[in-house]
Amino acid sequence: MTNLNRITILGNTGKDQPKHSATANGKQVTRLTIATNKRYKDAASGDWTTEPIWHKVAVWGDSAAYASRIQPGSLVFLEGEITYRDYEREIETPEGPVKVMWPVAEIVVSTISVTHSKAAQKGEAA
């Protein structure tokens, strides 16, 4: 039996501009956040509630330049895989700063496209 690590998301980009950079060896990467909505009926009140779920996204290689130009609030469709990594982070404690390994879950994108942008919605040039 084979395994599959695949995710498909249709959601809106966050309010911050995508962060575009390059690694030490020159590989391009753009990082952004995508919100999808979870809708459920509140058990206590019986009212429908919508809760945003935020996803960290990394776009590598040739698609990174395209992703860096996506406007905040744009509706995007993406496909990729979920990855997990750790990085060293310094946190403050009562005894002073301590370095800890910090876990990160993110989606590494294989394809991304804008289906609707804020600029197009306002009638502006994109």
C-alpha positions as CSV (number, residue, x, y, z in Angstrom):
1,M,0.0,0.0,0.0
2,T,1.3,3.5,-0.8
3,N,1.1,6.6,1.3
4,L,-0.2,10.0,0.3
5,N,0.5,13.4,1.8
6,R,-1.6,15.8,-0.2
7,I,-3.6,18.9,0.8
8,T,-5.9,21.2,-1.2
9,I,-7.0,24.5,0.1
10,L,-9.2,27.3,-1.1
11,G,-8.9,30.3,1.2
12,N,-8.0,33.9,1.6
13,T,-4.5,35.3,2.1
14,G,-3.8,37.1,5.4
15,K,-3.6,40.8,5.9
16,D,0.2,40.8,5.8
17,Q,2.2,40.9,2.5
18,P,3.9,37.7,1.5
19,K,7.5,37.5,2.7
20,H,9.9,36.7,-0.1
21,S,13.5,35.7,0.5
22,A,16.3,33.4,-0.7
23,T,18.2,30.8,1.1
24,A,22.0,30.9,1.4
25,N,22.4,28.9,-1.8
26,G,20.0,31.2,-3.7
27,K,16.8,29.1,-3.7
28,Q,13.7,31.5,-3.7
29,V,11.0,31.1,-1.1
30,T,7.8,33.0,-0.3
31,R,5.9,32.5,3.0
32,L,2.3,33.6,3.6
33,T,-0.7,32.7,5.6
34,I,-4.0,31.4,4.2
35,A,-7.3,31.4,6.2
36,T,-10.1,28.8,5.7
37,N,-13.3,28.9,7.6
38,K,-14.7,26.2,9.9
39,R,-18.4,26.6,10.3
40,Y,-20.3,24.8,13.1
41,K,-23.4,25.0,15.2
42,D,-22.7,26.1,18.8
43,A,-24.1,23.4,21.1
44,A,-24.9,25.9,23.9
45,S,-26.6,28.7,21.9
46,G,-27.7,26.8,18.8
47,D,-26.3,29.6,16.6
48,W,-24.0,29.0,13.6
49,T,-20.5,30.1,14.2
50,T,-17.7,30.7,11.7
51,E,-14.1,30.4,12.9
52,P,-11.0,31.1,10.8
53,I,-8.3,28.4,10.6
54,W,-4.9,29.8,9.7
55,H,-2.4,27.8,7.7
56,K,1.3,28.6,7.2
57,V,2.4,28.2,3.6
58,A,5.8,28.1,1.9
59,V,6.2,28.4,-1.9
60,W,9.6,27.4,-3.2
61,G,11.4,27.8,-6.6
62,D,9.8,29.4,-9.7
63,S,6.4,29.8,-8.1
64,A,7.9,31.9,-5.2
65,A,8.1,35.0,-7.3
66,Y,4.5,34.7,-8.4
67,A,3.3,34.1,-4.8
68,S,5.2,37.2,-3.6
69,R,2.9,39.4,-5.7
70,I,-0.3,38.0,-4.3
71,Q,-2.3,40.8,-2.7
72,P,-3.5,40.4,0.9
73,G,-7.2,39.2,1.1
74,S,-7.0,37.4,-2.3
75,L,-8.8,34.1,-2.7
76,V,-6.3,31.5,-3.6
77,F,-6.4,27.8,-4.6
78,L,-3.3,25.8,-3.7
79,E,-2.1,22.2,-3.6
80,G,0.8,20.8,-1.7
81,E,1.9,18.7,1.2
82,I,2.0,19.1,5.0
83,T,5.5,19.2,6.5
84,Y,6.8,19.5,10.0
85,R,10.1,21.0,11.1
86,D,11.7,22.5,14.2
87,Y,13.9,25.6,14.6
88,E,15.8,26.9,17.5
89,R,14.1,29.9,19.2
90,E,15.0,31.9,22.3
91,I,12.2,32.4,24.9
92,E,12.2,34.5,28.1
93,T,11.8,32.7,31.4
94,P,12.0,34.0,35.0
95,E,15.6,32.6,35.1
96,G,16.5,34.4,31.9
97,P,16.5,33.6,28.1
98,V,16.5,29.9,27.1
99,K,17.0,28.3,23.7
100,V,14.3,25.7,22.8
101,M,13.4,23.8,19.7
102,W,10.1,25.2,18.3
103,P,7.9,23.0,16.1
104,V,6.3,24.3,12.9
105,A,3.7,22.7,10.7
106,E,3.4,24.3,7.2
107,I,2.1,23.5,3.8
108,V,4.8,23.3,1.1
109,V,3.0,24.3,-2.1
110,S,3.3,22.6,-5.4
111,T,0.7,24.7,-7.3
112,I,-0.9,28.0,-6.4
113,S,-3.2,30.4,-8.2
114,V,-5.3,33.4,-7.4
115,T,-9.0,32.9,-8.1
116,H,-10.2,36.3,-7.0
117,S,-8.1,39.3,-5.8
118,K,-9.1,42.3,-3.7
119,A,-7.8,44.6,-6.5
120,A,-10.2,43.0,-9.0
121,Q,-13.1,43.2,-6.5
122,K,-12.5,47.0,-6.1
123,G,-12.1,47.5,-9.9
124,E,-8.4,48.3,-9.6
125,A,-5.5,47.1,-11.8
126,A,-3.7,44.2,-10.3
